[in-house]
């Protein structure tokens, strides 16, 4: 089935804004853009139906209540739940996992075990750690190789005491999609009538890319967030088997979740309201309803095939770029390519891409154990959605090529062993030369070249020298000699080093009065840096400037 991504994209008004016409949005694993239908549903709710639900019975309240329960029914269909009673509205996957951890663990005995994996989002690690501490439970991890879980070896960590197996349906850091049928098989083999073992699937990523059928998967619980599948933020779904939800204690207490309140005890409401304390995000639920309808009217298989084509193409292209270390695998991947630049920092690369209006994410992606096991502290992650086009991925790969060409020359000379910090030779750096570059790209290249005059100085990398307010780590030291001030700088970021070189080329060796007389903010603006660099990079320059001025005075 052919899929026209350009046509699909037209339903997303953000891309039609003049400022976003060239935008390449590859940060979909963080959140997706919203179609017009979702935006309209949110506005329409406030325009026509705004009232609190369930508690009162006037016309508007009835309309809002009907809307909420209609969306719940639609959500049951979306996940193939047996009934709407099995659908609990939550703030998102995080809240749903916290609810499950709180409620399931409160019934466990000390020494009971919970199995998770190294590929989990922090939302599926931290709540279990918290509950394990509180109830003296044991956390076990699926066997892994260099951080990659071997889900086919799940059976090795199951024991008589395993009560919960909570695993990702797709990793947000690498895209890795476990074989859910294989997991189901192992759990089926393990389960006997006497063993109360619950299987939770974190489908925050999965639901964005595949049709989710909880009956087919065979899980007991499943969680997801609407904002990952074109819906609004602030609303997510918890699916739970009715018999299990019924037996579980509620999580939060308050209005809506009760049938009757006495002075010292209360009777809880029926499912699913028992788990929905307080006023729900009603407009977000209306938006969720529109997102579910939007997906129901879309060809999801064709969308998934298109995403897979883009993801495979990206992996193939990136494999040809020798300056990158690609960490994700194209097999069983929901649509993510994750990598690091061999030379320079991931943050530098992200800012370079941002300068070309390409949105990707850099960091540990709330999956620190996985990223750490890959030997990294941060990766660049590009994640696709169905509105991404072939042009998007081509522009992205071309930008990577340009960056790698720029960054390929080696970094500055190694430090002299044992020496106290010495000065960098900045005498060759001329602001005029920087200013004379024809366009922004050449100027940026020149700035990166300037960064190379700052050699590595592990001796100054101490907490007391850290520059506050700089997004990338930077260290600045200072000494005064004969009324003149001298500085030395170090950073992992080539751009920060370039900006530091620019700053130090102006102030190094000058008296405090001379430094104060300089209008460095004006110079920064005149060079077009404020306009072209991201705000966090500009802030980094001003943070360096502030610290240097403080040191000089
Ligand atoms: N699990 C996974 C796999 C995710 O990708 C995310 C969001 N990045 C979450 C859980 C948490 O979702 P939310 O922030 O919407 O609660």
mmCIF file with all atom_site columns, C-alpha atoms in Angstrom, residues 9-10 12-18 20-25 28 33 387-388:
data_model
loop_
_atom_site.group_PDB
_atom_site.id
_atom_site.type_symbol
_atom_site.label_atom_id
_atom_site.label_alt_id
_atom_site.label_comp_id
_atom_site.label_asym_id
_atom_site.label_entity_id
_atom_site.label_seq_id
_atom_site.pdbx_PDB_ins_code
_atom_site.Cartn_x
_atom_site.Cartn_y
_atom_site.Cartn_z
_atom_site.occupancy
_atom_site.B_iso_or_equiv
_atom_site.pdbx_formal_charge
_atom_site.auth_seq_id
_atom_site.auth_comp_id
_atom_site.auth_asym_id
_atom_site.auth_atom_id
_atom_site.pdbx_PDB_model_num
ATOM 1  C CA . UNK A 1 9   ? 1.738  16.040 6.755  1.00 0.00 ? 9   UNK A CA 1
ATOM 2  C CA . UNK A 1 10  ? -0.757 18.594 5.515  1.00 0.00 ? 10  UNK A CA 1
ATOM 3  C CA . UNK A 1 12  ? -0.508 19.062 10.849 1.00 0.00 ? 12  UNK A CA 1
ATOM 4  C CA . UNK A 1 13  ? -0.832 22.859 10.968 1.00 0.00 ? 13  UNK A CA 1
ATOM 5  C CA . UNK A 1 14  ? 2.496  23.428 12.727 1.00 0.00 ? 14  UNK A CA 1
ATOM 6  C CA . UNK A 1 15  ? 4.331  22.508 9.530  1.00 0.00 ? 15  UNK A CA 1
ATOM 7  C CA . UNK A 1 16  ? 2.300  25.037 7.531  1.00 0.00 ? 16  UNK A CA 1
ATOM 8  C CA . UNK A 1 17  ? 3.527  28.006 9.610  1.00 0.00 ? 17  UNK A CA 1
ATOM 9  C CA . UNK A 1 18  ? 5.934  30.203 7.649  1.00 0.00 ? 18  UNK A CA 1
ATOM 10 C CA . UNK A 1 20  ? 8.350  25.947 10.082 1.00 0.00 ? 20  UNK A CA 1
ATOM 11 C CA . UNK A 1 21  ? 8.291  25.403 6.325  1.00 0.00 ? 21  UNK A CA 1
ATOM 12 C CA . UNK A 1 22  ? 11.882 24.133 6.317  1.00 0.00 ? 22  UNK A CA 1
ATOM 13 C CA . UNK A 1 23  ? 11.664 22.446 9.709  1.00 0.00 ? 23  UNK A CA 1
ATOM 14 C CA . UNK A 1 24  ? 12.837 18.834 9.791  1.00 0.00 ? 24  UNK A CA 1
ATOM 15 C CA . UNK A 1 25  ? 11.230 17.398 12.892 1.00 0.00 ? 25  UNK A CA 1
ATOM 16 C CA . UNK A 1 28  ? 9.022  12.243 17.527 1.00 0.00 ? 28  UNK A CA 1
ATOM 17 C CA . UNK A 1 33  ? 3.030  17.124 16.342 1.00 0.00 ? 33  UNK A CA 1
ATOM 18 C CA . UNK A 1 387 ? 4.693  12.773 8.465  1.00 0.00 ? 387 UNK A CA 1
ATOM 19 C CA . UNK A 1 388 ? 8.446  12.650 7.924  1.00 0.00 ? 388 UNK A CA 1
#
